[in-house]
Short mmCIF file of C-alpha atoms and ligand atoms in Angstrom, two decimals:
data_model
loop_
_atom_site.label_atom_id
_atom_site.label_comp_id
_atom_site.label_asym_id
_atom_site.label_seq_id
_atom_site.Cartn_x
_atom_site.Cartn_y
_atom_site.Cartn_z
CA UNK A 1 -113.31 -82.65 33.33
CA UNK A 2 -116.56 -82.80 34.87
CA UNK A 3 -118.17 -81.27 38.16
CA UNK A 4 -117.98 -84.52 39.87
CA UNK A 5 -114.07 -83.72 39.89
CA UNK A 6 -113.56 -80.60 41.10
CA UNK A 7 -113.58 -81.24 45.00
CA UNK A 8 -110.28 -79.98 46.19
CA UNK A 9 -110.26 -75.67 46.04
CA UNK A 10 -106.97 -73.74 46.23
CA UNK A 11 -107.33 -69.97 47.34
CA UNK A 12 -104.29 -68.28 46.77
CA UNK A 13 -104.31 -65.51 48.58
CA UNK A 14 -105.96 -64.93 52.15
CA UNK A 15 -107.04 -61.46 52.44
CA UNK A 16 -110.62 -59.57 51.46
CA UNK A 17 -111.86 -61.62 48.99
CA UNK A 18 -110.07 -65.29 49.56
CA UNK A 19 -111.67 -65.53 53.05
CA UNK A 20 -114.82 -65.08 51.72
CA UNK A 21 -114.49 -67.24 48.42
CA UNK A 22 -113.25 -69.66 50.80
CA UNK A 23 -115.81 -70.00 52.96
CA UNK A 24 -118.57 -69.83 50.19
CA UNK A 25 -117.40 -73.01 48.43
CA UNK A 26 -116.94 -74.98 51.90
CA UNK A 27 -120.41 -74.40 52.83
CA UNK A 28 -121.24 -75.98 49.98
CA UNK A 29 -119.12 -78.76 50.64
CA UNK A 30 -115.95 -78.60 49.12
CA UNK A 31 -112.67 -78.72 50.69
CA UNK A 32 -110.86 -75.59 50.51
CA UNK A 33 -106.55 -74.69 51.38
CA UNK A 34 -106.27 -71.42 51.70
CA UNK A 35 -102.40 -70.01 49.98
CA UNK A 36 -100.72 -67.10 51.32
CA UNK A 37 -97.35 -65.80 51.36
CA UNK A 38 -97.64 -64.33 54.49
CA UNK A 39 -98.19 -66.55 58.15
CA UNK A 40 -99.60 -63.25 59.57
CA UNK A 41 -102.25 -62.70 57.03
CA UNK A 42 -103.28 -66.41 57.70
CA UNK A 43 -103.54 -65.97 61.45
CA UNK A 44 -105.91 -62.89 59.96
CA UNK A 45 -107.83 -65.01 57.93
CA UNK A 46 -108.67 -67.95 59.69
CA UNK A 47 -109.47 -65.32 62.24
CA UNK A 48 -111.90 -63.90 59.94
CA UNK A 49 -113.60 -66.73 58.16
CA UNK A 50 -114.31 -67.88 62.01
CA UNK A 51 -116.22 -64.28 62.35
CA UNK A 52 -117.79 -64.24 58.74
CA UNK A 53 -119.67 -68.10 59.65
CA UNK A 54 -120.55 -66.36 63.14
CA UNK A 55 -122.46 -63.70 61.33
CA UNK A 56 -124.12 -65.62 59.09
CA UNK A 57 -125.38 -67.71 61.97
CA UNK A 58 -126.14 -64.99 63.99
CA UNK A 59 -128.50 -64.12 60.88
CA UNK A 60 -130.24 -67.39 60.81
CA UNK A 61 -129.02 -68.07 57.61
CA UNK A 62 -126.67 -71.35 58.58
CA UNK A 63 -126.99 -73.38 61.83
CA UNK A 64 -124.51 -73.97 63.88
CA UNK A 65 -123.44 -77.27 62.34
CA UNK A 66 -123.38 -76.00 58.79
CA UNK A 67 -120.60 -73.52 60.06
CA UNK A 68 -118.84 -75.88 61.80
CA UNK A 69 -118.98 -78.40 59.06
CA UNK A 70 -117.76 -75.67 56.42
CA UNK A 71 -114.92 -74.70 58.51
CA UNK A 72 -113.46 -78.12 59.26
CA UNK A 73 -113.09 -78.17 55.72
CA UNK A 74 -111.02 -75.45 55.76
CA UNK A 75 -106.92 -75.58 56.11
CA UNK A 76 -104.36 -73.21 55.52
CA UNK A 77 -100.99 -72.79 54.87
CA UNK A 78 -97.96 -71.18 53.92
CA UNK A 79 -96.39 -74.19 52.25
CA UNK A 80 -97.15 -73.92 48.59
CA UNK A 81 -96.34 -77.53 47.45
CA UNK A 82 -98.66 -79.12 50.25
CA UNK A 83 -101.37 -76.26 48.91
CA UNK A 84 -101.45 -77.08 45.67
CA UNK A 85 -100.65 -81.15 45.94
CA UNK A 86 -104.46 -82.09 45.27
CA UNK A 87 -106.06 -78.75 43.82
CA UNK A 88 -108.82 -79.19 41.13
CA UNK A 89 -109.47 -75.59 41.02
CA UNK A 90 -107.30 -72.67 42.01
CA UNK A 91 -109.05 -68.79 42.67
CA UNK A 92 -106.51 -66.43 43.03
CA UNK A 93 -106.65 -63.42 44.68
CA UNK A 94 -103.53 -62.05 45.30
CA UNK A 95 -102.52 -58.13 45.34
CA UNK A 96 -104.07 -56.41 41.66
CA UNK A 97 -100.64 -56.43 40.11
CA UNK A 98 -100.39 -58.43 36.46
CA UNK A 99 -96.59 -58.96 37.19
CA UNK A 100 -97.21 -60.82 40.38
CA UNK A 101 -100.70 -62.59 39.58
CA UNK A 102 -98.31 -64.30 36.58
CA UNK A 103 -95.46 -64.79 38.80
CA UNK A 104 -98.06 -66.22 41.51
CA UNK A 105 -99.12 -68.91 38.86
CA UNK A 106 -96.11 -69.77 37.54
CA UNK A 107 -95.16 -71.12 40.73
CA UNK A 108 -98.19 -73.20 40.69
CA UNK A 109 -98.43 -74.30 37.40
CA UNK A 110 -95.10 -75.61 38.68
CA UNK A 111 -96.49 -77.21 41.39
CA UNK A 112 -100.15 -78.37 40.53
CA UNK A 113 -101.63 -81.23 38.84
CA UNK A 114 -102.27 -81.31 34.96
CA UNK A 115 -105.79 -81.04 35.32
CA UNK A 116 -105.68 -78.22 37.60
CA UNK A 117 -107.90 -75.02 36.33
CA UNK A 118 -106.54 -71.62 37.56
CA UNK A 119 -109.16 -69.12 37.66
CA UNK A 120 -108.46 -65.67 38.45
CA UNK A 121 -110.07 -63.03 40.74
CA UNK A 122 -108.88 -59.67 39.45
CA UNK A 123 -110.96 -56.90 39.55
CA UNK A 124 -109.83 -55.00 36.82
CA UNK A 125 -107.29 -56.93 34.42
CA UNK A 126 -108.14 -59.42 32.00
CA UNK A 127 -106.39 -62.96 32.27
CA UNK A 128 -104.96 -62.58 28.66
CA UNK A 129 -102.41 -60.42 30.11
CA UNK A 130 -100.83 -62.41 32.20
CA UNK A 131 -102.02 -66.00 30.50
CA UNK A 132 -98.55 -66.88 28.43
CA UNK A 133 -96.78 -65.57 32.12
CA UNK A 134 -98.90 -68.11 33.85
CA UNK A 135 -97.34 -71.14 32.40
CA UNK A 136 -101.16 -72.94 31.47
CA UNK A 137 -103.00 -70.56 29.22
CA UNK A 138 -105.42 -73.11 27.98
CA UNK A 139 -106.66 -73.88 31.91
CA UNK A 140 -106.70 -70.19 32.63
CA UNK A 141 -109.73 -67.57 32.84
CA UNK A 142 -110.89 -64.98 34.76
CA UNK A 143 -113.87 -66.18 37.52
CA UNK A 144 -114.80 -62.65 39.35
CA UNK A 145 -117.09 -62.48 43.08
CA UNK A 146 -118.29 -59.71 43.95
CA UNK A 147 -117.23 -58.33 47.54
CA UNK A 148 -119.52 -60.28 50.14
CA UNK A 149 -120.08 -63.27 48.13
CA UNK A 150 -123.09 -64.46 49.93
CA UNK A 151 -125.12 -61.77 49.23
CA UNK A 152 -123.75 -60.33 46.27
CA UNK A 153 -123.68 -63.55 44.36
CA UNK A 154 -122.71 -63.31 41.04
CA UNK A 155 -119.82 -64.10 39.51
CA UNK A 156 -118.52 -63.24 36.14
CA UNK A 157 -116.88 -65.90 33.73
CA UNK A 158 -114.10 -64.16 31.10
CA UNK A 159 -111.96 -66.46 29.37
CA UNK A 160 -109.14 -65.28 27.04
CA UNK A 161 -109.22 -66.86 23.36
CA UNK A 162 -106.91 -69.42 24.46
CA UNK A 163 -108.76 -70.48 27.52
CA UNK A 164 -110.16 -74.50 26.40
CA UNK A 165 -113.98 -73.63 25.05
CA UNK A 166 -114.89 -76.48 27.39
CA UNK A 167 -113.99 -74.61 30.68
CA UNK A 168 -116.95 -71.89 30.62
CA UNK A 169 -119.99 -74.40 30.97
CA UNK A 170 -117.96 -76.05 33.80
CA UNK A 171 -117.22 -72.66 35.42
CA UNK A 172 -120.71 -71.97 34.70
CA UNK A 173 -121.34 -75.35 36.31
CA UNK A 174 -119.36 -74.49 39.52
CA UNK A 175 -120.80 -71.24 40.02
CA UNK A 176 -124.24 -72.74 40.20
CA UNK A 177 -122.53 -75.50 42.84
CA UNK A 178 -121.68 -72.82 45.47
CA UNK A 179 -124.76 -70.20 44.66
CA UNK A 180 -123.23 -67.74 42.51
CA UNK A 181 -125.18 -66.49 39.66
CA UNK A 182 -122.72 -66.83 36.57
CA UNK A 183 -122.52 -63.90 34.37
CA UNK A 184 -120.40 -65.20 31.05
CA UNK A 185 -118.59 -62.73 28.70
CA UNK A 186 -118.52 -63.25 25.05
CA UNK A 187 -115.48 -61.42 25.53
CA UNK A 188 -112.60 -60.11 27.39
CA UNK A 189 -113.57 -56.39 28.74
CA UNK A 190 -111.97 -54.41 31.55
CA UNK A 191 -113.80 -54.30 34.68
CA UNK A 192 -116.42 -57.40 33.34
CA UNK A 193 -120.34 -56.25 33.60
CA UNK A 194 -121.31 -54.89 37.72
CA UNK A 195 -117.96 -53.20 37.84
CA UNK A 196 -117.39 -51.89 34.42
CA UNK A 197 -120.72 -49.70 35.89
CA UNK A 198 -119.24 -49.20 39.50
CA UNK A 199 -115.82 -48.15 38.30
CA UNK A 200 -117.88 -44.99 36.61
CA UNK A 201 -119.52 -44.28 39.77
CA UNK A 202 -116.62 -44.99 41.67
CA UNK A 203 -114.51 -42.33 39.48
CA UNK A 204 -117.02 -39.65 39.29
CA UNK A 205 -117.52 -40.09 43.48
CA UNK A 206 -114.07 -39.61 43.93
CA UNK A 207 -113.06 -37.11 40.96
CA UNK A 208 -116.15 -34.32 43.36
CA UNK A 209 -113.87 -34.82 46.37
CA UNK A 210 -110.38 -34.77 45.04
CA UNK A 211 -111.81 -31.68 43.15
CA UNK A 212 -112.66 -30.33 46.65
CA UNK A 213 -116.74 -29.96 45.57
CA UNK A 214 -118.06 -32.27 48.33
CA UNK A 215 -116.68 -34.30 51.32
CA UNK A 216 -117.07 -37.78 50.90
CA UNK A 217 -119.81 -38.04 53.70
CA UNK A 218 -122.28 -35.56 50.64
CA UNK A 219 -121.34 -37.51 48.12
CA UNK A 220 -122.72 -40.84 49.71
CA UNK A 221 -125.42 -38.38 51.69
CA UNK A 222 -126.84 -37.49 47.50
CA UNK A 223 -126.41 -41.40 46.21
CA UNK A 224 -128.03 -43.14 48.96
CA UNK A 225 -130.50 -39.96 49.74
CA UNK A 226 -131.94 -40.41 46.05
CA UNK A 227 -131.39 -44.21 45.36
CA UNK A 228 -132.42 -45.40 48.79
CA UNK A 229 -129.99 -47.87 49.14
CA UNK A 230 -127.99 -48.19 52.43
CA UNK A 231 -124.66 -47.61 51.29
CA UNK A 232 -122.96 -44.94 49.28
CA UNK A 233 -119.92 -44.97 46.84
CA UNK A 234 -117.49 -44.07 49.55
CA UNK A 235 -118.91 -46.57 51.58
CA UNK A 236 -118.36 -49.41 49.54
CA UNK A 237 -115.10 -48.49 48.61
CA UNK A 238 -113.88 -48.64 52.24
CA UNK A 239 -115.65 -52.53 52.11
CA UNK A 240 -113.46 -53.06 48.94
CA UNK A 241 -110.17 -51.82 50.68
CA UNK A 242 -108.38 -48.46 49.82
CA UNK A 243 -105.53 -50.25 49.02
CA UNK A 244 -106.72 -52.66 46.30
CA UNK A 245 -108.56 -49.32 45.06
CA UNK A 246 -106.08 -47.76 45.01
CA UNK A 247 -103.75 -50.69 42.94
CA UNK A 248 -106.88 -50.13 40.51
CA UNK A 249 -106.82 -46.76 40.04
CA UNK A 250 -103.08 -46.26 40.05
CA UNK A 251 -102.82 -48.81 37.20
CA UNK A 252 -105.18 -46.91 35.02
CA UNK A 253 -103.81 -43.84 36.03
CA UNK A 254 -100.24 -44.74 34.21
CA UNK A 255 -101.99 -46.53 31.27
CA UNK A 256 -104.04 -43.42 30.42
CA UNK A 257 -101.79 -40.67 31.83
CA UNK A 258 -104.92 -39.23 32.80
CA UNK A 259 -104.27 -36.48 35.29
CA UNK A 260 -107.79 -36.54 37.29
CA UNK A 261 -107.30 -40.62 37.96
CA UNK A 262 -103.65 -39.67 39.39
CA UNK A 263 -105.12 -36.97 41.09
CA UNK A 264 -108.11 -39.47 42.43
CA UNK A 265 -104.89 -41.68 43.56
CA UNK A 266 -103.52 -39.46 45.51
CA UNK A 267 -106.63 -38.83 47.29
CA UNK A 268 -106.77 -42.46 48.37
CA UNK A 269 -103.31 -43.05 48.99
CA UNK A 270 -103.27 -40.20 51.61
CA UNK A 271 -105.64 -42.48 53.61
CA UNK A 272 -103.71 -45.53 53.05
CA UNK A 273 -100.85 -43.31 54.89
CA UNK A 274 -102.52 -42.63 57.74
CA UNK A 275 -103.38 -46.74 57.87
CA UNK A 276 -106.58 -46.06 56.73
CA UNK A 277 -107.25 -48.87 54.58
CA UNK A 278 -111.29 -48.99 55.26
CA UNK A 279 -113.19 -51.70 56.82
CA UNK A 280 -110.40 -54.46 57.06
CA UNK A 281 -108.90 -51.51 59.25
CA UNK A 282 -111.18 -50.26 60.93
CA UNK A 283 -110.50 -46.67 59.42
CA UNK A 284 -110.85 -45.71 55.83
CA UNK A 285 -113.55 -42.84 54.58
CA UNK A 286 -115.88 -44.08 57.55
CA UNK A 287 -114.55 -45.57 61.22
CA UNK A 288 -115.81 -49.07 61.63
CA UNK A 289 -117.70 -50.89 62.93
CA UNK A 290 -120.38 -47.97 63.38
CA UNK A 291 -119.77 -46.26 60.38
CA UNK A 292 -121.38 -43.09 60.28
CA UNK A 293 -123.65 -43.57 56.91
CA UNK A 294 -125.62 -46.84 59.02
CA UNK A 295 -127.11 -44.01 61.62
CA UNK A 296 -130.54 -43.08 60.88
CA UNK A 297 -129.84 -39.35 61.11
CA UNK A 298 -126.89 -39.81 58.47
CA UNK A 299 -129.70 -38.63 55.15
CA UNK A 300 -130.70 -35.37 57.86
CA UNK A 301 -133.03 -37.09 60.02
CA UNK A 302 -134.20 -33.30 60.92
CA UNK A 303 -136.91 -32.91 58.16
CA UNK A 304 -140.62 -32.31 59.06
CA UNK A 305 -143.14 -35.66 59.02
CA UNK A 306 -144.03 -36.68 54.90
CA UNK A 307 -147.15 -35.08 54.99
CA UNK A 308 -146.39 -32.15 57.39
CA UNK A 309 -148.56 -32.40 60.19
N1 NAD B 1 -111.69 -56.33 47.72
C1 NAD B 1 -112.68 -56.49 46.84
O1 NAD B 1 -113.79 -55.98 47.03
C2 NAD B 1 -112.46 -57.31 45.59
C3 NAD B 1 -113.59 -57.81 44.92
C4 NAD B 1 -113.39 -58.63 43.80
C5 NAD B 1 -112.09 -58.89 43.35
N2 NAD B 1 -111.01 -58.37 44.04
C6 NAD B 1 -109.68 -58.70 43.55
O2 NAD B 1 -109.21 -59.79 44.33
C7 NAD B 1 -107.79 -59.69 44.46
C8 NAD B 1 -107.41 -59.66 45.92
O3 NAD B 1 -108.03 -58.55 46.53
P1 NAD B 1 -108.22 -58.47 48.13
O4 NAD B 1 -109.05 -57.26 48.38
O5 NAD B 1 -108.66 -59.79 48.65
O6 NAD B 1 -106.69 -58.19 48.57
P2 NAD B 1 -106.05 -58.25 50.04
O7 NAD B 1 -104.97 -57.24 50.02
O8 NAD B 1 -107.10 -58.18 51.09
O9 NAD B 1 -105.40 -59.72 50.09
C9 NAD B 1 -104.35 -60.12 49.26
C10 NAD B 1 -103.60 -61.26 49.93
O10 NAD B 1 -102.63 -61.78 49.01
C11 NAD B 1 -101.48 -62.14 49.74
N3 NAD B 1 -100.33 -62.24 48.85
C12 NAD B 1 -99.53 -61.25 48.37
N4 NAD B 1 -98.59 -61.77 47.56
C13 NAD B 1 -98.79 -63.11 47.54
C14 NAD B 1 -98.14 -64.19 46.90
N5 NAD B 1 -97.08 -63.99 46.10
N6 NAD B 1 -98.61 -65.45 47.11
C15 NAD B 1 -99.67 -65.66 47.92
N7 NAD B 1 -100.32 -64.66 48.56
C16 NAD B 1 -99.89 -63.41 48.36
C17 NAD B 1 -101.35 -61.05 50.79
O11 NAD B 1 -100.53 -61.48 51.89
C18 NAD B 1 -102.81 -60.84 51.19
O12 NAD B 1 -103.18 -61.67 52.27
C19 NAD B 1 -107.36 -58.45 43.67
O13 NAD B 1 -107.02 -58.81 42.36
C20 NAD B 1 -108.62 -57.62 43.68
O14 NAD B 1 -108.66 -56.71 42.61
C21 NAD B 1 -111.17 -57.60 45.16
#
């Protein structure tokens, strides 16, 4: 398989992280169905990916045209036989669950053509454990975005040994296509390269406030206060979604049996209680859409002048 014939995109799964894959690779001109199990969470979506090509025109970085172009290239449905009828390429991003991500392409490798490469999205898995459950090892491999895709573009490329040699320049190929920097693994590793590093920082954030050392507002108050950057660790975990962090850490937590990631669990999942499930909510660490870390007096706008007067 060549570039040339990849042209039809399957995204199965709408939420977070399919909207925006979806829209990425119909800007650059491919056509892109959009899976999910749920009609609701299409509504959502289609919803969304409207208000995601808004923003980006709002910030001069597409015309109006280029939006509308993109999303006329967009369908969705719930009907998995009509979604996967013409797919080239599937990206999955369904719930962070190995069970149901080889359940999910099962069905499809039921329903798509031969040629069809399934790529998966997982944030924290590796595709070689859930590659025999998929039904197509050979035309499977992991092919991770990071959360806002347009800016953060880069995209790591994990195949499993059994994924066909051939598939990482192509991936490599169609990362390029639809402006994703491709980061390729010489090996399977939990977590890939950017999160392997966030997942530390992630941990260590939330192991001070389960611990009851710091609210979350100090911890992101001492990352963002000394690395200058305008977002903290709790911060981007309410972009990410308390419950797929939580999926993430709850998984590790019954691997390892490690008490502090149960214990950093629970702390999330008491949000997720209350509905708090971060941005897509409206509510997670921060409200939304003014979260509290974006004001300028959030890093203790009270200090004297640098030089004092
Ligand atoms: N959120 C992030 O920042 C981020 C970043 C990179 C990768 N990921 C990974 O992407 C995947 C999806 O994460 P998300 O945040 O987009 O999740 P999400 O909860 O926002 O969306 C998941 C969607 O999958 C749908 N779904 C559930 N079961 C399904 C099925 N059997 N068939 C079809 N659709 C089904 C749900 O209805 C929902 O719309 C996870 O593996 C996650 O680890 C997430």
């Amino acid at each position: 398989m060549v570039l040339d014939e990849i042209q039809h995109i399957l995204i199965i799964g709408s939420g977070t992280m399919g909207q925006q894959i979806g829209l990425q690779a119909a800007l650059y001109g491919y056509d892109v169905a959009l899976y999910d199990i749920d009609p609701a969470a299409l509504e959502t979506a289609e919803r969304r990916v409207g208000a995601y090509a808004d923003g980006l025109v709002a910030s001069g970085r597409i015309d109006r045209a280029q939006a509308g172009a993109a999303l006329a290239r967009m369908t969705y449905t719930d009907d998995p036989a009509l979604a996967a009828r013409d797919a080239d390429l599937v990206s999955e991003s369904v719930p962070e669950n190995p069970e149901l991500k080889a359940g999910v392409f099962a069905q499809f490798d039921e329903l798509c053509p031969d040629r069809t490469i399934f790529t998966t999205n997982t944030s924290s898995l590796i595709p070689s454990l859930f590659a025999e459950g998929s039904g197509r090892p050979e035309r499977l491999l992991a092919f991770h975005f990071h959360q806002m895709v347009w800016d953060s573009n880069v995209v790591d490329i994990m195949p499993h040994p059994g994924t066909q040699p051939e598939l990482v320049p192509l991936m490599e190929s169609f990362a390029r296509s639809i402006g994703q920097v491709p980061i390729v693994l010489q090996k399977e590793s939990y977590a890939y390269v950017f999160n392997a590093m966030l997942n530390a920082l992630n941990t260590a954030a939330l192991t001070l406030v389960a611990n009851g050392v710091v609210p979350p507002e100090t911890v992101d108050r001492a990352w963002m206060g000394v690395m200058k950057t305008g977002i903290g660790p709790f911060g981007i975990l309410d972009l990410v979604g308390l419950d797929t962090v939580w999926h993430i850490i709850d998984y590790w937590a019954n691997q390892t049996g490690d008490s502090q990631l149960r214990a950093n669990a629970d702390l999330v999942e008491g949000y997720m209680d209350e509905g708090r499930l971060g941005v897509k909510s409206g509510r997670g660490f921060y409200s939304y859409p003014d979260p509290a870390y974006a004001r300028p007096d959030f890093l203790g706008g009270d200090l004297p002048d640098f030089p004092p007067a």
